[in-house]
PDB file of C-alpha atoms in Angstrom:
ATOM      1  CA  UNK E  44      38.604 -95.005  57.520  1.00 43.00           C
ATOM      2  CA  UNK E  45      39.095 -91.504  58.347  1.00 47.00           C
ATOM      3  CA  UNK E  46      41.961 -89.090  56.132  1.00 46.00           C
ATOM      4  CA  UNK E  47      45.060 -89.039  57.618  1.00 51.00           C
ATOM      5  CA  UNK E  48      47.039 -85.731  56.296  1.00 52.00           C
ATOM      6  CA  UNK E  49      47.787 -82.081  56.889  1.00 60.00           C
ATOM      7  CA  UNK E  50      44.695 -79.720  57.858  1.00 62.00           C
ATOM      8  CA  UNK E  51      45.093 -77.979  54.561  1.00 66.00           C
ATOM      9  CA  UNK E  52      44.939 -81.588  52.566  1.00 66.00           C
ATOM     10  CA  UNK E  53      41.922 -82.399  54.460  1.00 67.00           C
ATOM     11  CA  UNK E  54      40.156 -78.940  54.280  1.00 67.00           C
ATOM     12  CA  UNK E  55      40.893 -79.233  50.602  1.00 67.00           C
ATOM     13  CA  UNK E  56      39.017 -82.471  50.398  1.00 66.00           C
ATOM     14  CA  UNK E  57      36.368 -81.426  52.491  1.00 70.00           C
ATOM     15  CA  UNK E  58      35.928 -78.316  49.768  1.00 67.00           C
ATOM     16  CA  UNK E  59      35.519 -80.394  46.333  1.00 65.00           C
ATOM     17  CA  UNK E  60      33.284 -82.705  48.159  1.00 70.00           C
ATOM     18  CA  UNK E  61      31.128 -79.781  48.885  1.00 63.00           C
ATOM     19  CA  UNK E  62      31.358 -78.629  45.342  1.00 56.00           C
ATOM     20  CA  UNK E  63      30.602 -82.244  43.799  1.00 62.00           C
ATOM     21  CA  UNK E  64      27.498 -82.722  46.273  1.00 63.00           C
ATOM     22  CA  UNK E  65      26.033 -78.523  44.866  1.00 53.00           C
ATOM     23  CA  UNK E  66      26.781 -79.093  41.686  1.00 55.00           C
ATOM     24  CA  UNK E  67      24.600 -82.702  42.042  1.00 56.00           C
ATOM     25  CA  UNK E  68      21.854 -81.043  43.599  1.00 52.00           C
ATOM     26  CA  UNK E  69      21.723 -78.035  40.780  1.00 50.00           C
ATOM     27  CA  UNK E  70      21.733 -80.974  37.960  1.00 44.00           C
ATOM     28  CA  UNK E  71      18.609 -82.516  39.617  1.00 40.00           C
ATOM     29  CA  UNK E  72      16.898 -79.160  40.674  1.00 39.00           C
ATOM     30  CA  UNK E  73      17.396 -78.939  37.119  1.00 41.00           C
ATOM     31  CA  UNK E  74      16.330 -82.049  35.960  1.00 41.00           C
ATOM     32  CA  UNK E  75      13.050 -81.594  38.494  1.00 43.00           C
ATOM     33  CA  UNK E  76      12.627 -78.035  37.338  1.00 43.00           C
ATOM     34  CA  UNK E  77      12.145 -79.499  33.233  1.00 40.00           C
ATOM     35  CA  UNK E  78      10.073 -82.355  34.025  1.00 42.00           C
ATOM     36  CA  UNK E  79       7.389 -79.846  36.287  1.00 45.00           C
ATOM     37  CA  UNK E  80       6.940 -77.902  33.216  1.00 49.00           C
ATOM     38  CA  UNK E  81       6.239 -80.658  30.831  1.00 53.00           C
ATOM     39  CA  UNK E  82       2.350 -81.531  32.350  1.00 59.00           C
ATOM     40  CA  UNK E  83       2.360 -77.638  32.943  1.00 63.00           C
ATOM     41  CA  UNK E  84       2.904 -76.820  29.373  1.00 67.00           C
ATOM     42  CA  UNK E  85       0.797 -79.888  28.399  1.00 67.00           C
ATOM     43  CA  UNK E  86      -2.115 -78.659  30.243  1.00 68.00           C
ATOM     44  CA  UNK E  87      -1.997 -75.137  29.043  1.00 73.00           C
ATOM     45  CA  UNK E  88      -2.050 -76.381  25.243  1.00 76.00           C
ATOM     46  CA  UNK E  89      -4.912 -79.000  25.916  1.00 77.00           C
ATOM     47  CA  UNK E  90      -6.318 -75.907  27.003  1.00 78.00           C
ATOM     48  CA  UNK E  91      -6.186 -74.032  24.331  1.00 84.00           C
ATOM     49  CA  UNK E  92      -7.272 -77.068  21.780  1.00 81.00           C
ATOM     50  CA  UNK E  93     -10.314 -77.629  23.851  1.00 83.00           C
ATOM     51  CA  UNK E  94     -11.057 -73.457  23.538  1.00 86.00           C
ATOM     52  CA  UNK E  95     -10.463 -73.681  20.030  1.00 88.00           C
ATOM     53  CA  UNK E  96     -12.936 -76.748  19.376  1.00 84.00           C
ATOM     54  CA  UNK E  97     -15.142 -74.788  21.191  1.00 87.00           C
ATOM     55  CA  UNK E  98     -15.082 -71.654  19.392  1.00 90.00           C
ATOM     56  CA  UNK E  99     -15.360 -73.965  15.959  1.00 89.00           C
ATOM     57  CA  UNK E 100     -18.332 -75.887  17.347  1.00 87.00           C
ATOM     58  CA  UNK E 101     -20.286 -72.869  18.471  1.00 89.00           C
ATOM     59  CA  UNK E 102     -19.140 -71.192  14.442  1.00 91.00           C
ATOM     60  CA  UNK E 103     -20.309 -74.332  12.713  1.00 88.00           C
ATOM     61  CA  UNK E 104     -23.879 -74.479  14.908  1.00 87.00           C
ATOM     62  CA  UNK E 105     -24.732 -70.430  14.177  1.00 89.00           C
ATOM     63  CA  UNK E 106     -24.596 -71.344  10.820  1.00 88.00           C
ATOM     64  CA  UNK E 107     -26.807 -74.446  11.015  1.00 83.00           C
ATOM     65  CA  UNK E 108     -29.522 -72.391  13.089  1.00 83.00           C
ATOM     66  CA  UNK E 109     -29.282 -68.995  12.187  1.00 84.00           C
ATOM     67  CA  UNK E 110     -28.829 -67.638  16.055  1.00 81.00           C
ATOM     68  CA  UNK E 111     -26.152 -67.016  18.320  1.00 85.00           C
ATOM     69  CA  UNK E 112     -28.287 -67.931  21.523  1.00 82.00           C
ATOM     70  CA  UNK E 113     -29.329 -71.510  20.132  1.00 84.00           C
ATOM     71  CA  UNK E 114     -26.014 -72.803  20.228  1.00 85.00           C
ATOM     72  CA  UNK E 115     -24.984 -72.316  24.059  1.00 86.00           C
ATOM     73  CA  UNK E 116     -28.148 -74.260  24.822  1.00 85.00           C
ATOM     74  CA  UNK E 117     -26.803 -76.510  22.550  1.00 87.00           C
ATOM     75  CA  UNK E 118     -23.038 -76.581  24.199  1.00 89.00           C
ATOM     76  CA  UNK E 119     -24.826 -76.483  27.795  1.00 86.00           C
ATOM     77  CA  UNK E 120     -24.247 -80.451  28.126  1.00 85.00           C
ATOM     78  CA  UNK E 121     -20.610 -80.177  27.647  1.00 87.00           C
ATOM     79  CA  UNK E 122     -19.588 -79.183  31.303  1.00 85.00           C
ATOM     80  CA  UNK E 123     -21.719 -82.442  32.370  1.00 85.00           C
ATOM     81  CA  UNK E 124     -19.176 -84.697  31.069  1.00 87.00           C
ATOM     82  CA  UNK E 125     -17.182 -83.532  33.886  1.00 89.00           C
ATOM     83  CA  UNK E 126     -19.299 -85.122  36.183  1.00 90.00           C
ATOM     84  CA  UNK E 127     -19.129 -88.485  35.039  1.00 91.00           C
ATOM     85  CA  UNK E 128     -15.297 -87.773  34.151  1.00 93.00           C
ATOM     86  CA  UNK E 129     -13.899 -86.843  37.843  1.00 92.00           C
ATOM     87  CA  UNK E 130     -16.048 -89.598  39.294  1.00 93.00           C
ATOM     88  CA  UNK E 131     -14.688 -92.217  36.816  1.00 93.00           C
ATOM     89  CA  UNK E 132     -10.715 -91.374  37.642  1.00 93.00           C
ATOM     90  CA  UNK E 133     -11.943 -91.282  41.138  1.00 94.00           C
ATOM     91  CA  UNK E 134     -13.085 -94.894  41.584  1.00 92.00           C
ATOM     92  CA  UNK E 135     -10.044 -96.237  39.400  1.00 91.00           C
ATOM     93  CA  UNK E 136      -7.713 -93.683  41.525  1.00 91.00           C
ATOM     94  CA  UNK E 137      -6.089 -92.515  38.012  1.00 89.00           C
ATOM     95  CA  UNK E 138      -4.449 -89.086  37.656  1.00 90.00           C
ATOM     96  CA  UNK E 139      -6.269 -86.546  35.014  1.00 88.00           C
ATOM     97  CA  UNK E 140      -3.746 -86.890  32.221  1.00 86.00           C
ATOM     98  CA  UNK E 141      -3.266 -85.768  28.690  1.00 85.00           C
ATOM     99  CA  UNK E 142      -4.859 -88.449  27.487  1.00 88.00           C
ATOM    100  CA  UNK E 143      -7.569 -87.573  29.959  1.00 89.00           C
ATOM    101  CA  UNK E 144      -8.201 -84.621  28.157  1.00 88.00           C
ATOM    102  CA  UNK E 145      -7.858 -85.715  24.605  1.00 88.00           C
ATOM    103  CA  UNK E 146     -10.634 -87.943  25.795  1.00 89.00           C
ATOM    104  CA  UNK E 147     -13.011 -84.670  27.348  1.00 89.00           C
ATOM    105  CA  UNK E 148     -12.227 -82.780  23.797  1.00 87.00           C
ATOM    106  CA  UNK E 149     -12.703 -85.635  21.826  1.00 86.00           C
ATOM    107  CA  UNK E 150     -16.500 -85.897  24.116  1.00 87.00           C
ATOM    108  CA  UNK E 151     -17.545 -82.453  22.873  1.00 85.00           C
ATOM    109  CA  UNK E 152     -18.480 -83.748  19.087  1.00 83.00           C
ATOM    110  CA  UNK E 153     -20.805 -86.490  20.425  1.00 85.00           C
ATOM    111  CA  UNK E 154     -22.774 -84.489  23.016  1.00 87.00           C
ATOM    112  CA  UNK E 155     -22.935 -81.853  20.585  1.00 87.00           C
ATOM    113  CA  UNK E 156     -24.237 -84.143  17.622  1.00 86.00           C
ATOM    114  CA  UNK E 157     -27.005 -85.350  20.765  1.00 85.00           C
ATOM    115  CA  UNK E 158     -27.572 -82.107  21.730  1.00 87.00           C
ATOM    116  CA  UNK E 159     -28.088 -80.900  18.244  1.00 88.00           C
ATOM    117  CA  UNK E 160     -30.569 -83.851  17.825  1.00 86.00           C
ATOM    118  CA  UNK E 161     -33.005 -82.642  20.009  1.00 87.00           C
ATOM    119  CA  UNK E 162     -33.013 -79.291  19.228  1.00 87.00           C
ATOM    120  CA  UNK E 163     -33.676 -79.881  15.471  1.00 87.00           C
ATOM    121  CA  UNK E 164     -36.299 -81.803  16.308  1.00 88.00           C
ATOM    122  CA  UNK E 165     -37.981 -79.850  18.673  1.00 87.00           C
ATOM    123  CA  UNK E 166     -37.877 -76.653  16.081  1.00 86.00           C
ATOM    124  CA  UNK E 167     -39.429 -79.586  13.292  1.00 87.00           C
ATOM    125  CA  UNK E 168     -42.054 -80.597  15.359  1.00 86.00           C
ATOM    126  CA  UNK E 169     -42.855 -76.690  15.976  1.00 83.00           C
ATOM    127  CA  UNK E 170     -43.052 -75.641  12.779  1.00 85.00           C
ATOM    128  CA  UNK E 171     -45.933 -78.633  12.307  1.00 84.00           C
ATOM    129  CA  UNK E 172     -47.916 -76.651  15.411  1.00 82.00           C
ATOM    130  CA  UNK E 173     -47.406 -78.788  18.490  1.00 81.00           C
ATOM    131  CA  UNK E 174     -47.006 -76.703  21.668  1.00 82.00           C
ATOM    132  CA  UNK E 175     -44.043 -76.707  22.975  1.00 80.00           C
ATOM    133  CA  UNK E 176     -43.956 -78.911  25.735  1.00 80.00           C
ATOM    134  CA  UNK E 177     -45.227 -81.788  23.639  1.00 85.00           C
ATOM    135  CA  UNK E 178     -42.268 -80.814  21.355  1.00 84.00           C
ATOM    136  CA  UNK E 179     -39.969 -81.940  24.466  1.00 84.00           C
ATOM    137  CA  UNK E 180     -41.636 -84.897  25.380  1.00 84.00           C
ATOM    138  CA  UNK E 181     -41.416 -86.675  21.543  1.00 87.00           C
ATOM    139  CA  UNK E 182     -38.057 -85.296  21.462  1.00 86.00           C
ATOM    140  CA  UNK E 183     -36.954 -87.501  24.386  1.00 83.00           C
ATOM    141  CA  UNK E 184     -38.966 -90.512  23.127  1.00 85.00           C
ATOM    142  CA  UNK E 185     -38.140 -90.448  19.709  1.00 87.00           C
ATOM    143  CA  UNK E 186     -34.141 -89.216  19.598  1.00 86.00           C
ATOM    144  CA  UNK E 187     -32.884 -91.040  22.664  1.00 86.00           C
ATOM    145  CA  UNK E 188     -32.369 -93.951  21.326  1.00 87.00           C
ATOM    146  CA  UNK E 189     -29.886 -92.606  18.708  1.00 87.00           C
ATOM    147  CA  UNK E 190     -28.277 -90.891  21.405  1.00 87.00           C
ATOM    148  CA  UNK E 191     -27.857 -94.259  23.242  1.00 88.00           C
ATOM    149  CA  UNK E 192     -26.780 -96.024  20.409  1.00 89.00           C
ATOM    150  CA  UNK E 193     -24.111 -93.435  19.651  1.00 86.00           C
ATOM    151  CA  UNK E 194     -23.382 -93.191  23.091  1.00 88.00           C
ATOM    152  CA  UNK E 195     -22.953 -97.373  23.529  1.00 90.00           C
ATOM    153  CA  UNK E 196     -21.197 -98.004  20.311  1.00 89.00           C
ATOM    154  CA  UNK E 197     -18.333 -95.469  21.884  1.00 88.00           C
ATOM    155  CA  UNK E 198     -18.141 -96.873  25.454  1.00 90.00           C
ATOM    156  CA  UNK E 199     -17.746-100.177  24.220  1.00 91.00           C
ATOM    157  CA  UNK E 200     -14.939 -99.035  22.278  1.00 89.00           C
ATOM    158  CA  UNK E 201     -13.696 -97.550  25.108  1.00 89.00           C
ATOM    159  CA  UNK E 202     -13.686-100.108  27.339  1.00 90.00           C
ATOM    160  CA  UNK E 203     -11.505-102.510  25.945  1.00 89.00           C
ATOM    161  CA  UNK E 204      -8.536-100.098  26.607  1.00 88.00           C
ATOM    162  CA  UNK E 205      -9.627 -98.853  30.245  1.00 89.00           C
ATOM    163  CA  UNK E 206      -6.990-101.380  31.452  1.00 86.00           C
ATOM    164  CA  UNK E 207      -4.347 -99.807  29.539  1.00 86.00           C
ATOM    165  CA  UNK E 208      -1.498 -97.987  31.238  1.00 83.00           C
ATOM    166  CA  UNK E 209      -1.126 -95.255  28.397  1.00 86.00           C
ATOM    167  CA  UNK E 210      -4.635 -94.580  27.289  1.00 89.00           C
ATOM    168  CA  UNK E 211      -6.494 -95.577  30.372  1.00 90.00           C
ATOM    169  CA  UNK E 212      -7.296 -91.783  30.765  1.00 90.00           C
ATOM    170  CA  UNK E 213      -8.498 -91.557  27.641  1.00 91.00           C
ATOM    171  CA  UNK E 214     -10.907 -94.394  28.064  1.00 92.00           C
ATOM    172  CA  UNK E 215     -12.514 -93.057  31.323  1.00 93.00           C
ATOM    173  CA  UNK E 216     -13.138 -89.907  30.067  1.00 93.00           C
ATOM    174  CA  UNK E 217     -14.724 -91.641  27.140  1.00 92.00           C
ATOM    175  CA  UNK E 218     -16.755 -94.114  29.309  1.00 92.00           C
ATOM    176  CA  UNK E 219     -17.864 -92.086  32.597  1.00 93.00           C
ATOM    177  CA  UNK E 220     -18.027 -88.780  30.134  1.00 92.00           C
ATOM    178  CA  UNK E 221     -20.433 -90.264  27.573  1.00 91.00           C
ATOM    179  CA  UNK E 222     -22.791 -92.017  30.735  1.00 90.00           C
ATOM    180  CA  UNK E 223     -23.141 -89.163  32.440  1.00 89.00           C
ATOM    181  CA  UNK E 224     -23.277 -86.717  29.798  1.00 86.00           C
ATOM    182  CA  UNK E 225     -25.917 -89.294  27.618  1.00 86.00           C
ATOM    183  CA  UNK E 226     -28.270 -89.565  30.750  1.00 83.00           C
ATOM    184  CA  UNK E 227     -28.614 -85.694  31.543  1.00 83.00           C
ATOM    185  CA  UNK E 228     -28.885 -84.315  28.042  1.00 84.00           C
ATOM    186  CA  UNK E 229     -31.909 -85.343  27.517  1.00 83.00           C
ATOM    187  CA  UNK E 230     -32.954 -84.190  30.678  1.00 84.00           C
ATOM    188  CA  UNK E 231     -31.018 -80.958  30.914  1.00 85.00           C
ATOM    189  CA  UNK E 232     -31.795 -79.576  26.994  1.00 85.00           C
ATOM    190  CA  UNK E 233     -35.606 -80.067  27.456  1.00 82.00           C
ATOM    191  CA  UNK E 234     -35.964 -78.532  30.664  1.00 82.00           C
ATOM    192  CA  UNK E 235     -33.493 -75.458  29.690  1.00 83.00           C
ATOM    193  CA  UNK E 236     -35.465 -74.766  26.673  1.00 79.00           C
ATOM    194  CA  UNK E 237     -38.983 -74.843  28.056  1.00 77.00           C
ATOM    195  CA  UNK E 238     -37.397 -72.483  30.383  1.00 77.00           C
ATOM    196  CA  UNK E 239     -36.320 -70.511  27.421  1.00 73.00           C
ATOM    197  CA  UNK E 240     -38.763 -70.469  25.177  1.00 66.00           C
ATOM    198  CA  UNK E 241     -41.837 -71.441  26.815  1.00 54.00           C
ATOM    199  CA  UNK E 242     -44.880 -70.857  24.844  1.00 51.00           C
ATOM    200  CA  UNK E 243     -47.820 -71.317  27.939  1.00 53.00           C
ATOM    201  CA  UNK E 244     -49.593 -73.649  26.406  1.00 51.00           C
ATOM    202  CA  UNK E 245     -50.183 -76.897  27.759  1.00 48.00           C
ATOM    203  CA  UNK E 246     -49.865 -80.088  26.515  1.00 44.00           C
ATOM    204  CA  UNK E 247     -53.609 -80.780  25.012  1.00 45.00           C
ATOM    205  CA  UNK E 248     -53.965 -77.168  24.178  1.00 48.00           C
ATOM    206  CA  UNK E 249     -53.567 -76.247  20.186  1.00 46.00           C
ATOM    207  CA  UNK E 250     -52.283 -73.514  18.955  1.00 43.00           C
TER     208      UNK E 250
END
């Protein structure tokens, strides 16, 4: 039913129902503006914890080996939880959430603790005069199956909250991190530190 009244009554009306439909769209633009920032500013401080773990880590291994080169091999296997990270959200079509990456920082401390496996054994067996290379090879035998144990023990736990609408994130990162990460440490740390330090001896050869 249309208005009936005077062109000023109507022009009037046509006025404040301009004003009530601006003043509804500032209040959401608003509204929309506050909840963007939130994963922004989210993000940005996940950032900076995962920085400052990193900075800690790397502190706490220079003063378990004596050398400031030793622990970036040692951190090297971080990045390659990514891998099994992405591909994990990717098959359950989850977004990367907060959770997400309280799960990748949380990651760090294992595949450090693995990485930091091999390496002190490789600088024990060393010291006792094996060459190098043979060095690498008992280091895979002998310390994966810690590493897998560690590595199993958390996925399990994991895996009974991958269904879970909160911490779902958190669980694939935890899951697909820890597979992927598991299975190319002790594949990446050996063949970066032969690289390294290679001593040109082979593997019968004594020192």
């Amino acid at each position: 039913v249309g208005f009936q009244g005077t062109g000023r009554e109507r022009r009037a009306l046509e006025a404040a129902s301009c004003l009530a439909e601006l003043q509804q769209r500032g209040v959401v633009a608003h509204e929309a503006g506050v909840a963007d920032h939130g994963p922004v500013h989210e993000r940005r401080d996940m950032g900076l914890a995962f920085g400052a773990a990193m900075v800690g880590i790397y502190l706490l291994v220079v003063a378990q080996f004596g050398s400031f080169k030793l622990p970036l091999l040692i951190l090297v296997p971080v990045p390659l939880t990514l891998i099994g990270i992405v591909l994990g959200h990717w098959i359950f079509g989850a977004p990367f959430t907060a959770t997400s990456m309280i799960g990748f920082i949380a990651l760090a401390g294992i595949i450090v603790r693995n990485s930091i496996l091999l390496v002190d054994f490789i600088r024990q067996r060393q010291r006792s005069g094996a060459t190098l290379r043979q060095c690498l090879l008992e280091a895979g035998m002998v310390r994966f199956k810690p590493i897998f144990l560690t590595a199993a023990a958390a996925m399990i736990g994991a895996a009974f909250i991958l269904l879970d609408p909160i911490f779902q994130g958190l669980a694939i990162s935890l899951l697909f991190g820890l597979a992927s990460s598991t299975a190319l440490t002790v594949l990446v740390i050996p063949a970066i530190y032969v690289v390294l330090r290679d001593d040109g001896r082979g593997f019968g050869q004594q020192p």
